[in-house]
Amino acid sequence: ENRLAARVFTPERSQVLQLLSTQAAIAIENAKFYSELQAKESKITQFLEAIPMGIAIVDATGRPYYANQCGNQLTGKETDPSVAPEQISEAYQLYVAGTDQIYPAESLPIVRALRGDRIRTEDIEIRRDQVTILLEARGTPVFDQQGNITYAIATFQDITERKQAEKLLADYNCTLEQQVAERTAALRQSEANYTEAKRKQTQKTRTVA
């Protein structure tokens, strides 16, 4: 409208106004894009929080970036970006299952994922508050469009009760196999004794005759 009136703005000021209006339009579009991005990130976070297993993410340098609520509950710690990769096992009290050895940081699934490995293991224990939690853990690398690893994701869950149940079942099967073997041996011995007694009886009968 101002362009319709004469001498309202000089050409130089008109250029400045056009530039400002263009930047304002770009800023509005960016704000809309940022708002949509935030909404998507919020949904993704809700999805991650709803998953009933621990999820932890480290950045390309190996430092903790995110952990869902289940992961924090299992480890008993919040995400601490100041923890270096070589300090993860000690910081989160991760041990080699069945030993007093701190789990080698370079062997952690999430650290190995930063090297491009996809790995699953069941030999990690968390020890905290005088409680030992046996974990099943998986590590998966995350790549960008250029094929570079930008993050690594670890999923982990408590398998203590499952392993205890498996051990009870294995012990029961072992006991059952032993009992079957003992009863089979006893039956064979009984059959052998019966056969021997019958042979002796037959021999005695022939001798008398």
PDB file of C-alpha atoms in Angstrom:
ATOM      1  CA  GLU A   1       0.000   0.000   0.000  1.00  0.00           C
ATOM      2  CA  ASN A   2       2.861   2.347   0.774  1.00  0.00           C
ATOM      3  CA  ARG A   3       4.213   1.790  -2.698  1.00  0.00           C
ATOM      4  CA  LEU A   4       0.994   3.250  -4.082  1.00  0.00           C
ATOM      5  CA  ALA A   5       1.643   6.590  -2.372  1.00  0.00           C
ATOM      6  CA  ALA A   6       4.402   8.800  -3.702  1.00  0.00           C
ATOM      7  CA  ARG A   7       7.555   9.487  -1.694  1.00  0.00           C
ATOM      8  CA  VAL A   8       6.471   7.509   1.412  1.00  0.00           C
ATOM      9  CA  PHE A   9       9.679   5.409   1.374  1.00  0.00           C
ATOM     10  CA  THR A  10      12.879   6.009  -0.497  1.00  0.00           C
ATOM     11  CA  PRO A  11      14.099   3.177  -2.769  1.00  0.00           C
ATOM     12  CA  GLU A  12      16.819   2.345  -0.226  1.00  0.00           C
ATOM     13  CA  ARG A  13      14.307   2.104   2.590  1.00  0.00           C
ATOM     14  CA  SER A  14      11.996   0.018   0.447  1.00  0.00           C
ATOM     15  CA  GLN A  15      14.834  -2.468  -0.123  1.00  0.00           C
ATOM     16  CA  VAL A  16      15.481  -2.600   3.612  1.00  0.00           C
ATOM     17  CA  LEU A  17      11.794  -3.204   4.299  1.00  0.00           C
ATOM     18  CA  GLN A  18      11.657  -5.965   1.681  1.00  0.00           C
ATOM     19  CA  LEU A  19      14.705  -7.588   3.253  1.00  0.00           C
ATOM     20  CA  LEU A  20      13.172  -7.340   6.710  1.00  0.00           C
ATOM     21  CA  SER A  21       9.861  -8.747   5.536  1.00  0.00           C
ATOM     22  CA  THR A  22      11.663 -11.644   3.828  1.00  0.00           C
ATOM     23  CA  GLN A  23      13.640 -12.387   6.989  1.00  0.00           C
ATOM     24  CA  ALA A  24      10.446 -12.176   9.035  1.00  0.00           C
ATOM     25  CA  ALA A  25       8.780 -14.688   6.717  1.00  0.00           C
ATOM     26  CA  ILE A  26      11.771 -17.025   7.001  1.00  0.00           C
ATOM     27  CA  ALA A  27      11.739 -16.652  10.793  1.00  0.00           C
ATOM     28  CA  ILE A  28       8.038 -17.551  10.896  1.00  0.00           C
ATOM     29  CA  GLU A  29       8.623 -20.633   8.726  1.00  0.00           C
ATOM     30  CA  ASN A  30      11.578 -21.667  10.903  1.00  0.00           C
ATOM     31  CA  ALA A  31       9.464 -21.219  14.025  1.00  0.00           C
ATOM     32  CA  LYS A  32       6.756 -23.439  12.542  1.00  0.00           C
ATOM     33  CA  PHE A  33       9.357 -26.020  11.534  1.00  0.00           C
ATOM     34  CA  TYR A  34      10.963 -25.910  14.981  1.00  0.00           C
ATOM     35  CA  SER A  35       7.557 -26.298  16.630  1.00  0.00           C
ATOM     36  CA  GLU A  36       6.789 -29.338  14.454  1.00  0.00           C
ATOM     37  CA  LEU A  37      10.228 -30.771  15.208  1.00  0.00           C
ATOM     38  CA  GLN A  38       9.676 -30.315  18.939  1.00  0.00           C
ATOM     39  CA  ALA A  39       6.316 -32.062  18.662  1.00  0.00           C
ATOM     40  CA  LYS A  40       7.922 -35.013  16.840  1.00  0.00           C
ATOM     41  CA  GLU A  41      10.741 -35.205  19.378  1.00  0.00           C
ATOM     42  CA  SER A  42       8.186 -35.145  22.180  1.00  0.00           C
ATOM     43  CA  LYS A  43       6.323 -38.070  20.609  1.00  0.00           C
ATOM     44  CA  ILE A  44       9.535 -40.035  20.116  1.00  0.00           C
ATOM     45  CA  THR A  45      10.472 -39.406  23.752  1.00  0.00           C
ATOM     46  CA  GLN A  46       7.026 -40.604  24.848  1.00  0.00           C
ATOM     47  CA  PHE A  47       7.492 -43.765  22.793  1.00  0.00           C
ATOM     48  CA  LEU A  48      10.933 -44.398  24.319  1.00  0.00           C
ATOM     49  CA  GLU A  49       9.624 -43.810  27.833  1.00  0.00           C
ATOM     50  CA  ALA A  50       6.771 -46.254  27.240  1.00  0.00           C
ATOM     51  CA  ILE A  51       9.068 -49.128  26.211  1.00  0.00           C
ATOM     52  CA  PRO A  52       9.327 -51.571  29.162  1.00  0.00           C
ATOM     53  CA  MET A  53      13.086 -51.980  28.962  1.00  0.00           C
ATOM     54  CA  GLY A  54      16.098 -49.791  29.541  1.00  0.00           C
ATOM     55  CA  ILE A  55      17.252 -47.630  26.648  1.00  0.00           C
ATOM     56  CA  ALA A  56      20.492 -45.660  26.706  1.00  0.00           C
ATOM     57  CA  ILE A  57      22.034 -43.532  23.964  1.00  0.00           C
ATOM     58  CA  VAL A  58      25.590 -42.223  23.702  1.00  0.00           C
ATOM     59  CA  ASP A  59      26.822 -39.655  21.208  1.00  0.00           C
ATOM     60  CA  ALA A  60      29.619 -40.171  18.698  1.00  0.00           C
ATOM     61  CA  THR A  61      32.224 -39.474  21.402  1.00  0.00           C
ATOM     62  CA  GLY A  62      30.784 -42.190  23.632  1.00  0.00           C
ATOM     63  CA  ARG A  63      29.355 -39.882  26.276  1.00  0.00           C
ATOM     64  CA  PRO A  64      25.855 -40.525  27.696  1.00  0.00           C
ATOM     65  CA  TYR A  65      23.211 -38.583  25.776  1.00  0.00           C
ATOM     66  CA  TYR A  66      19.859 -40.019  26.863  1.00  0.00           C
ATOM     67  CA  ALA A  67      18.328 -42.764  28.984  1.00  0.00           C
ATOM     68  CA  ASN A  68      14.654 -43.533  29.467  1.00  0.00           C
ATOM     69  CA  GLN A  69      13.028 -43.880  32.859  1.00  0.00           C
ATOM     70  CA  CYS A  70      13.290 -47.673  32.874  1.00  0.00           C
ATOM     71  CA  GLY A  71      17.014 -47.414  32.149  1.00  0.00           C
ATOM     72  CA  ASN A  72      17.505 -44.925  34.979  1.00  0.00           C
ATOM     73  CA  GLN A  73      15.603 -47.201  37.358  1.00  0.00           C
ATOM     74  CA  LEU A  74      17.755 -50.206  36.454  1.00  0.00           C
ATOM     75  CA  THR A  75      21.058 -48.367  36.821  1.00  0.00           C
ATOM     76  CA  GLY A  76      19.916 -46.192  39.701  1.00  0.00           C
ATOM     77  CA  LYS A  77      21.470 -43.151  38.018  1.00  0.00           C
ATOM     78  CA  GLU A  78      20.414 -40.295  35.777  1.00  0.00           C
ATOM     79  CA  THR A  79      22.104 -39.529  32.452  1.00  0.00           C
ATOM     80  CA  ASP A  80      25.462 -37.869  33.092  1.00  0.00           C
ATOM     81  CA  PRO A  81      27.060 -36.400  29.931  1.00  0.00           C
ATOM     82  CA  SER A  82      30.323 -35.830  31.810  1.00  0.00           C
ATOM     83  CA  VAL A  83      31.025 -39.579  32.022  1.00  0.00           C
ATOM     84  CA  ALA A  84      33.693 -40.597  29.510  1.00  0.00           C
ATOM     85  CA  PRO A  85      33.341 -43.926  27.634  1.00  0.00           C
ATOM     86  CA  GLU A  86      36.129 -45.547  29.641  1.00  0.00           C
ATOM     87  CA  GLN A  87      34.336 -44.567  32.862  1.00  0.00           C
ATOM     88  CA  ILE A  88      30.874 -45.951  32.046  1.00  0.00           C
ATOM     89  CA  SER A  89      31.332 -49.346  33.714  1.00  0.00           C
ATOM     90  CA  GLU A  90      32.662 -47.851  36.915  1.00  0.00           C
ATOM     91  CA  ALA A  91      30.165 -44.981  36.984  1.00  0.00           C
ATOM     92  CA  TYR A  92      27.192 -47.296  36.555  1.00  0.00           C
ATOM     93  CA  GLN A  93      28.655 -50.221  38.565  1.00  0.00           C
ATOM     94  CA  LEU A  94      28.711 -52.731  35.708  1.00  0.00           C
ATOM     95  CA  TYR A  95      30.439 -56.039  36.437  1.00  0.00           C
ATOM     96  CA  VAL A  96      31.247 -59.212  34.562  1.00  0.00           C
ATOM     97  CA  ALA A  97      28.493 -61.594  35.663  1.00  0.00           C
ATOM     98  CA  GLY A  98      29.488 -63.877  38.497  1.00  0.00           C
ATOM     99  CA  THR A  99      32.765 -62.080  39.233  1.00  0.00           C
ATOM    100  CA  ASP A 100      34.044 -58.996  41.056  1.00  0.00           C
ATOM    101  CA  GLN A 101      35.591 -57.642  37.856  1.00  0.00           C
ATOM    102  CA  ILE A 102      34.432 -54.288  36.518  1.00  0.00           C
ATOM    103  CA  TYR A 103      33.123 -54.877  32.999  1.00  0.00           C
ATOM    104  CA  PRO A 104      35.737 -53.818  30.418  1.00  0.00           C
ATOM    105  CA  ALA A 105      34.455 -50.551  28.965  1.00  0.00           C
ATOM    106  CA  GLU A 106      35.712 -51.372  25.486  1.00  0.00           C
ATOM    107  CA  SER A 107      33.583 -54.550  25.509  1.00  0.00           C
ATOM    108  CA  LEU A 108      30.320 -52.880  26.477  1.00  0.00           C
ATOM    109  CA  PRO A 109      27.692 -53.370  23.733  1.00  0.00           C
ATOM    110  CA  ILE A 110      27.039 -49.629  23.491  1.00  0.00           C
ATOM    111  CA  VAL A 111      30.757 -48.873  23.125  1.00  0.00           C
ATOM    112  CA  ARG A 112      31.239 -51.626  20.573  1.00  0.00           C
ATOM    113  CA  ALA A 113      28.264 -50.240  18.651  1.00  0.00           C
ATOM    114  CA  LEU A 114      30.274 -47.029  18.155  1.00  0.00           C
ATOM    115  CA  ARG A 115      32.742 -49.212  16.237  1.00  0.00           C
ATOM    116  CA  GLY A 116      29.930 -50.476  14.019  1.00  0.00           C
ATOM    117  CA  ASP A 117      29.207 -53.739  15.843  1.00  0.00           C
ATOM    118  CA  ARG A 118      25.751 -55.090  16.562  1.00  0.00           C
ATOM    119  CA  ILE A 119      26.044 -57.236  19.644  1.00  0.00           C
ATOM    120  CA  ARG A 120      23.962 -59.036  22.248  1.00  0.00           C
ATOM    121  CA  THR A 121      25.230 -60.274  25.592  1.00  0.00           C
ATOM    122  CA  GLU A 122      23.957 -61.688  28.873  1.00  0.00           C
ATOM    123  CA  ASP A 123      27.122 -61.379  30.954  1.00  0.00           C
ATOM    124  CA  ILE A 124      26.669 -57.931  32.514  1.00  0.00           C
ATOM    125  CA  GLU A 125      25.583 -57.329  36.108  1.00  0.00           C
ATOM    126  CA  ILE A 126      24.540 -54.086  37.771  1.00  0.00           C
ATOM    127  CA  ARG A 127      25.360 -53.950  41.463  1.00  0.00           C
ATOM    128  CA  ARG A 128      23.784 -51.255  43.591  1.00  0.00           C
ATOM    129  CA  ASP A 129      22.144 -51.011  47.003  1.00  0.00           C
ATOM    130  CA  GLN A 130      23.347 -54.552  47.793  1.00  0.00           C
ATOM    131  CA  VAL A 131      21.295 -55.860  44.862  1.00  0.00           C
ATOM    132  CA  THR A 132      22.671 -57.679  41.812  1.00  0.00           C
ATOM    133  CA  ILE A 133      20.773 -57.353  38.531  1.00  0.00           C
ATOM    134  CA  LEU A 134      21.716 -59.582  35.596  1.00  0.00           C
ATOM    135  CA  LEU A 135      21.196 -57.896  32.244  1.00  0.00           C
ATOM    136  CA  GLU A 136      20.545 -58.877  28.680  1.00  0.00           C
ATOM    137  CA  ALA A 137      22.005 -56.018  26.634  1.00  0.00           C
ATOM    138  CA  ARG A 138      22.133 -55.172  22.939  1.00  0.00           C
ATOM    139  CA  GLY A 139      24.160 -52.509  21.177  1.00  0.00           C
ATOM    140  CA  THR A 140      23.205 -50.923  17.846  1.00  0.00           C
ATOM    141  CA  PRO A 141      24.990 -48.151  15.895  1.00  0.00           C
ATOM    142  CA  VAL A 142      23.073 -45.207  14.405  1.00  0.00           C
ATOM    143  CA  PHE A 143      24.324 -43.849  11.072  1.00  0.00           C
ATOM    144  CA  ASP A 144      23.772 -40.532   9.327  1.00  0.00           C
ATOM    145  CA  GLN A 145      23.095 -40.156   5.593  1.00  0.00           C
ATOM    146  CA  GLN A 146      26.832 -40.217   4.868  1.00  0.00           C
ATOM    147  CA  GLY A 147      27.276 -43.529   6.683  1.00  0.00           C
ATOM    148  CA  ASN A 148      29.017 -42.049   9.706  1.00  0.00           C
ATOM    149  CA  ILE A 149      28.125 -43.322  13.187  1.00  0.00           C
ATOM    150  CA  THR A 150      26.498 -40.467  15.074  1.00  0.00           C
ATOM    151  CA  TYR A 151      25.036 -42.313  18.044  1.00  0.00           C
ATOM    152  CA  ALA A 152      24.893 -45.750  19.610  1.00  0.00           C
ATOM    153  CA  ILE A 153      21.856 -47.249  21.301  1.00  0.00           C
ATOM    154  CA  ALA A 154      21.838 -49.865  24.030  1.00  0.00           C
ATOM    155  CA  THR A 155      18.707 -51.714  25.094  1.00  0.00           C
ATOM    156  CA  PHE A 156      18.857 -53.729  28.293  1.00  0.00           C
ATOM    157  CA  GLN A 157      16.510 -55.576  30.601  1.00  0.00           C
ATOM    158  CA  ASP A 158      16.593 -57.437  33.891  1.00  0.00           C
ATOM    159  CA  ILE A 159      16.806 -61.186  33.261  1.00  0.00           C
ATOM    160  CA  THR A 160      17.651 -62.194  36.843  1.00  0.00           C
ATOM    161  CA  GLU A 161      14.374 -64.051  37.429  1.00  0.00           C
ATOM    162  CA  ARG A 162      14.518 -65.664  33.988  1.00  0.00           C
ATOM    163  CA  LYS A 163      18.030 -66.952  34.615  1.00  0.00           C
ATOM    164  CA  GLN A 164      17.027 -68.235  38.060  1.00  0.00           C
ATOM    165  CA  ALA A 165      14.090 -70.062  36.506  1.00  0.00           C
ATOM    166  CA  GLU A 166      16.360 -71.494  33.802  1.00  0.00           C
ATOM    167  CA  LYS A 167      18.798 -72.692  36.471  1.00  0.00           C
ATOM    168  CA  LEU A 168      16.012 -74.304  38.485  1.00  0.00           C
ATOM    169  CA  LEU A 169      14.749 -76.042  35.351  1.00  0.00           C
ATOM    170  CA  ALA A 170      18.259 -77.190  34.425  1.00  0.00           C
ATOM    171  CA  ASP A 171      18.839 -78.486  37.965  1.00  0.00           C
ATOM    172  CA  TYR A 172      15.481 -80.267  37.889  1.00  0.00           C
ATOM    173  CA  ASN A 173      16.263 -81.848  34.523  1.00  0.00           C
ATOM    174  CA  CYS A 174      19.673 -82.926  35.794  1.00  0.00           C
ATOM    175  CA  THR A 175      18.103 -84.478  38.907  1.00  0.00           C
ATOM    176  CA  LEU A 176      15.432 -86.155  36.794  1.00  0.00           C
ATOM    177  CA  GLU A 177      18.033 -87.571  34.401  1.00  0.00           C
ATOM    178  CA  GLN A 178      20.045 -88.864  37.356  1.00  0.00           C
ATOM    179  CA  GLN A 179      16.966 -90.503  38.874  1.00  0.00           C
ATOM    180  CA  VAL A 180      16.054 -92.083  35.532  1.00  0.00           C
ATOM    181  CA  ALA A 181      19.623 -93.356  35.144  1.00  0.00           C
ATOM    182  CA  GLU A 182      19.603 -94.803  38.681  1.00  0.00           C
ATOM    183  CA  ARG A 183      16.224 -96.473  38.175  1.00  0.00           C
ATOM    184  CA  THR A 184      17.277 -97.824  34.804  1.00  0.00           C
ATOM    185  CA  ALA A 185      20.450 -99.240  36.353  1.00  0.00           C
ATOM    186  CA  ALA A 186      18.425-100.750  39.202  1.00  0.00           C
ATOM    187  CA  LEU A 187      15.976-102.290  36.750  1.00  0.00           C
ATOM    188  CA  ARG A 188      18.791-103.757  34.694  1.00  0.00           C
ATOM    189  CA  GLN A 189      20.388-105.142  37.847  1.00  0.00           C
ATOM    190  CA  SER A 190      17.065-106.616  38.908  1.00  0.00           C
ATOM    191  CA  GLU A 191      16.652-108.219  35.490  1.00  0.00           C
ATOM    192  CA  ALA A 192      20.191-109.558  35.667  1.00  0.00           C
ATOM    193  CA  ASN A 193      19.574-110.986  39.150  1.00  0.00           C
ATOM    194  CA  TYR A 194      16.333-112.597  37.969  1.00  0.00           C
ATOM    195  CA  THR A 195      18.059-114.083  34.927  1.00  0.00           C
ATOM    196  CA  GLU A 196      20.895-115.428  37.071  1.00  0.00           C
ATOM    197  CA  ALA A 197      18.506-116.908  39.629  1.00  0.00           C
ATOM    198  CA  LYS A 198      16.476-118.547  36.877  1.00  0.00           C
ATOM    199  CA  ARG A 199      19.656-119.952  35.315  1.00  0.00           C
ATOM    200  CA  LYS A 200      20.751-121.420  38.645  1.00  0.00           C
ATOM    201  CA  GLN A 201      17.311-122.894  39.251  1.00  0.00           C
ATOM    202  CA  THR A 202      17.332-124.502  35.826  1.00  0.00           C
ATOM    203  CA  GLN A 203      20.812-125.895  36.418  1.00  0.00           C
ATOM    204  CA  LYS A 204      19.796-127.262  39.829  1.00  0.00           C
ATOM    205  CA  THR A 205      16.751-128.928  38.329  1.00  0.00           C
ATOM    206  CA  ARG A 206      18.885-130.640  35.676  1.00  0.00           C
ATOM    207  CA  THR A 207      21.362-131.832  38.304  1.00  0.00           C
ATOM    208  CA  VAL A 208      18.609-133.395  40.414  1.00  0.00           C
ATOM    209  CA  ALA A 209      17.155-135.101  37.361  1.00  0.00           C
TER     210      ALA A 209
END
